[in-house]
XYZ file of C-alpha atoms in Angstrom:
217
model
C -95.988 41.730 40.619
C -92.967 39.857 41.441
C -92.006 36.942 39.400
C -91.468 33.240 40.925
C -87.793 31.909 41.095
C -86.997 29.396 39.364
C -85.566 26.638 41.402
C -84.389 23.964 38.516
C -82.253 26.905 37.419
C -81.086 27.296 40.999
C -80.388 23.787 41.310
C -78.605 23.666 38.239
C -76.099 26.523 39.212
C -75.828 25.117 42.544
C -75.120 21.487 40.774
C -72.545 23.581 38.347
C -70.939 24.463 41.512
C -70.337 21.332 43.177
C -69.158 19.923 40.069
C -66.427 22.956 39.572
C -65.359 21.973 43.230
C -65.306 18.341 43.096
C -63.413 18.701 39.531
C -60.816 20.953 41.306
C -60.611 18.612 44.111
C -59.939 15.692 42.000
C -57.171 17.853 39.800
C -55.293 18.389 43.246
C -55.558 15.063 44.320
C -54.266 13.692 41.248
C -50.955 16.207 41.429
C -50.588 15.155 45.020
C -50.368 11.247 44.091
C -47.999 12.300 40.847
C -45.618 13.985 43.396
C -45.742 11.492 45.937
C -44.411 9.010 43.466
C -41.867 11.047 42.171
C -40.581 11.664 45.274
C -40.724 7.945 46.629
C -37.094 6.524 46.306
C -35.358 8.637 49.388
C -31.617 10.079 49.123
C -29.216 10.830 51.672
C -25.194 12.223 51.257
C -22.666 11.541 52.999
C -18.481 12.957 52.572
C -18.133 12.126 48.357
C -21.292 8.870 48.351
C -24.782 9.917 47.481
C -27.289 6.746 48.263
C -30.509 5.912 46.533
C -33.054 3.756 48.425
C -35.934 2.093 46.387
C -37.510 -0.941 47.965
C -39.747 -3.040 45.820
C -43.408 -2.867 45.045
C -43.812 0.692 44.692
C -41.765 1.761 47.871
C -44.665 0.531 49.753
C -43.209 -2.493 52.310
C -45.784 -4.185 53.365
C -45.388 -6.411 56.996
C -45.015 -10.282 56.617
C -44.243 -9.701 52.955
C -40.523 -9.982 51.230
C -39.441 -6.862 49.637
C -36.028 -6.456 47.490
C -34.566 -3.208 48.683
C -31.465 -1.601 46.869
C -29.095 0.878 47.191
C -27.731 3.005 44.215
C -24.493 4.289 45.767
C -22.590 6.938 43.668
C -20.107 8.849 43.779
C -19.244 12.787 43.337
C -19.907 13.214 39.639
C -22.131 10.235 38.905
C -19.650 7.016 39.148
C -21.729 3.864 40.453
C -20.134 2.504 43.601
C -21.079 -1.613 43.502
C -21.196 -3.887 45.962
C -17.709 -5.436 44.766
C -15.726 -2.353 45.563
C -18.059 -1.845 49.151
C -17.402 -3.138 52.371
C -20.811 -2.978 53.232
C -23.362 -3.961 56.007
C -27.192 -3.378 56.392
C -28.802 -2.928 59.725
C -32.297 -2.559 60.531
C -33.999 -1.081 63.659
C -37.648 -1.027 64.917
C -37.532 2.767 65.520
C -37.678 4.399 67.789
C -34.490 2.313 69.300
C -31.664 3.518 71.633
C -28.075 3.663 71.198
C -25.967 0.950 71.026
C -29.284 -1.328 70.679
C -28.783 -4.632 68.515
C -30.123 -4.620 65.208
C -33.746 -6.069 65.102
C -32.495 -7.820 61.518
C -28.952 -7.618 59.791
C -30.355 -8.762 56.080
C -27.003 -10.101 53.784
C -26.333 -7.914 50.765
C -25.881 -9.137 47.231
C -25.407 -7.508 43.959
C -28.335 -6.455 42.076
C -28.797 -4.722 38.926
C -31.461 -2.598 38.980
C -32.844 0.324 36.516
C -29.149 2.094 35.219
C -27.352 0.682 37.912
C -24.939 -3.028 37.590
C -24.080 -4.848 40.930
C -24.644 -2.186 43.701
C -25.987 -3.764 47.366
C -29.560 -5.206 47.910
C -31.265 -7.103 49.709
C -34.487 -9.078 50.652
C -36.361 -7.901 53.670
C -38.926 -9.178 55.842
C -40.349 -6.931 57.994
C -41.790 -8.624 61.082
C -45.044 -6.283 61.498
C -46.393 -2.880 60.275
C -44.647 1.030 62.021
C -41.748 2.422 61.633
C -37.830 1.454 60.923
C -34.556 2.272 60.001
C -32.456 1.124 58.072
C -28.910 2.024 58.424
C -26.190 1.109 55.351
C -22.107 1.387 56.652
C -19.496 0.872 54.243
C -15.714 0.956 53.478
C -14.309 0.631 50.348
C -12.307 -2.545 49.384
C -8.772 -2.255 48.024
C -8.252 -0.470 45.111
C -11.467 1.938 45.627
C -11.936 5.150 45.670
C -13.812 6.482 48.504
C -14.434 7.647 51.973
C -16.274 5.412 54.650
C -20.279 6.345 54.979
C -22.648 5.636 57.073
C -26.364 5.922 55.987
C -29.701 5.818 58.265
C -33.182 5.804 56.048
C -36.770 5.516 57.793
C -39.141 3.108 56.120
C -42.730 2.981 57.323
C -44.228 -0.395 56.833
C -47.930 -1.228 56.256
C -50.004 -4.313 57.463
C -49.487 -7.356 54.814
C -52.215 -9.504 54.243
C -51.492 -12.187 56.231
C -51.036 -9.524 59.472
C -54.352 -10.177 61.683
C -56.019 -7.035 62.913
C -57.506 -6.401 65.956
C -60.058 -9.221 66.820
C -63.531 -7.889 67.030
C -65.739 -9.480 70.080
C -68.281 -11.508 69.735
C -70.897 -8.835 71.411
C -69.506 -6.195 68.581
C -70.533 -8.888 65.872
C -74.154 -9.632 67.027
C -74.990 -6.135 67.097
C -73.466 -5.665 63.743
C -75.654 -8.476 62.659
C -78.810 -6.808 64.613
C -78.136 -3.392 62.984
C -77.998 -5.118 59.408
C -81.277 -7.236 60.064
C -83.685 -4.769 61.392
C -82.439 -2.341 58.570
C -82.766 -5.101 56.025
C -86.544 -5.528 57.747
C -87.361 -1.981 58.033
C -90.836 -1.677 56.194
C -90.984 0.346 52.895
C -94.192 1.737 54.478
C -92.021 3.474 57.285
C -90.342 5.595 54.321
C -93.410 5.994 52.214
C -95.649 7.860 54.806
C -92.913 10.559 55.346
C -91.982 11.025 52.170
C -95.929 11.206 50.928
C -96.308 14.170 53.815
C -93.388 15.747 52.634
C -94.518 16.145 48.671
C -98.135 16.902 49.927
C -96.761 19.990 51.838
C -94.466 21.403 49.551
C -97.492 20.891 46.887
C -100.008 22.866 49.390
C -97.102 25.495 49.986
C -96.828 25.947 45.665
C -100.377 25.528 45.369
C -101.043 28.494 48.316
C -98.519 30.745 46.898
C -99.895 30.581 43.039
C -103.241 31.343 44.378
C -101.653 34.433 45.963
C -99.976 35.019 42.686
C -103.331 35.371 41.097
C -105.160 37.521 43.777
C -102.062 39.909 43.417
């Protein structure tokens, strides 16, 4: 005589399962985020100057929005380079661009302390609409300082702001939305009753017929 299975065990297990995954998935998520946020402010080096770009909220420009970029400049062995020793210049290019193609904005620099850092270059930046740029930071050093000429180039990819408009949607788009929405809001509950009725009263004729064979066996 074979015994029955028992489904709310299998369900369970099976539930167990999805919950292990979903757990997992979550887990990696989170260490994906944590990185990416370590990771945001970019670095580039250049001769004997390391740079440090952080532009603020969160590294995340948006388009139509002001955003206070800065530039930790350092060099070999930690010593801040500030904007008062630094001939410097900040150029920005819709990428891609060619050669020798004006700069889309030339933002003026001004001292700005920021985190550890007193007085190094920054800036406040309006990008004109979401994609891709470059910024590229040159500088000299001023009399009396103590290091070579660099040149800099850091891509910066800009979201949409909030006042960016998005794609229009046309007017035939919207009254079929609005068709969809009220013949779903209208659908009648009988429409889902009667399938779901036939459903139970099959899978209760299908338990019933198998019991019954149970008992003949």
């Amino acid at each position: 005589m074979s015994h029955p299975i028992n489904q709310s065990k299998l369900v369970t297990n099976k539930s167990r399962k999805y919950i292990k995954y979903f757990t997992a998935l979550s887990g990696l998520m989170l260490g994906l985020t944590n990185a990416e946020l370590v990771s945001a402010h970019k670095v580039e080096i250049a001769a004997d100057v390391g740079a440090t770009l952080h532009i603020q909220p969160n590294d995340n420009p948006r388009a139509g929005e002001t955003a206070q970029a800065w530039f930790a400049l350092t060099r070999k062995g930690g010593k801040t380079i500030p904007l008062a020793q630094c001939n410097c210049q900040l150029a920005i290019y819709a990428e891609p661009h060619s050669p020798g193609e004006p700069a889309l904005i030339e933002p003026s620099l001004k001292p700005v302390n920021a985190e550890r850092y007193q007085g190094i270059p920054g800036a406040d930046i309006t990008f004109p609409k979401p994609g891709l740029y470059q910024l590229q930071l040159t500088g000299k050093p001023k009399s009396g300082a103590n290091f070579q000429p660099f040149k800099f180039n850091f891509e910066v990819t800009v979201a949409a702001g909030v006042g960016v408009k998005k794609n229009p949607v046309s007017s035939q788009q919207t009254i079929d939305d609005v068709a969809i929405e009220k013949n779903l809001s209208s659908f009648p509950v009988w429409a889902i009753a009667i399938p779901t009725v036939t459903f139970l009263g099959v899978g209760f004729g299908v338990w019933q017929l198998r019991k019954s064979k149970g008992s003949a066996d």
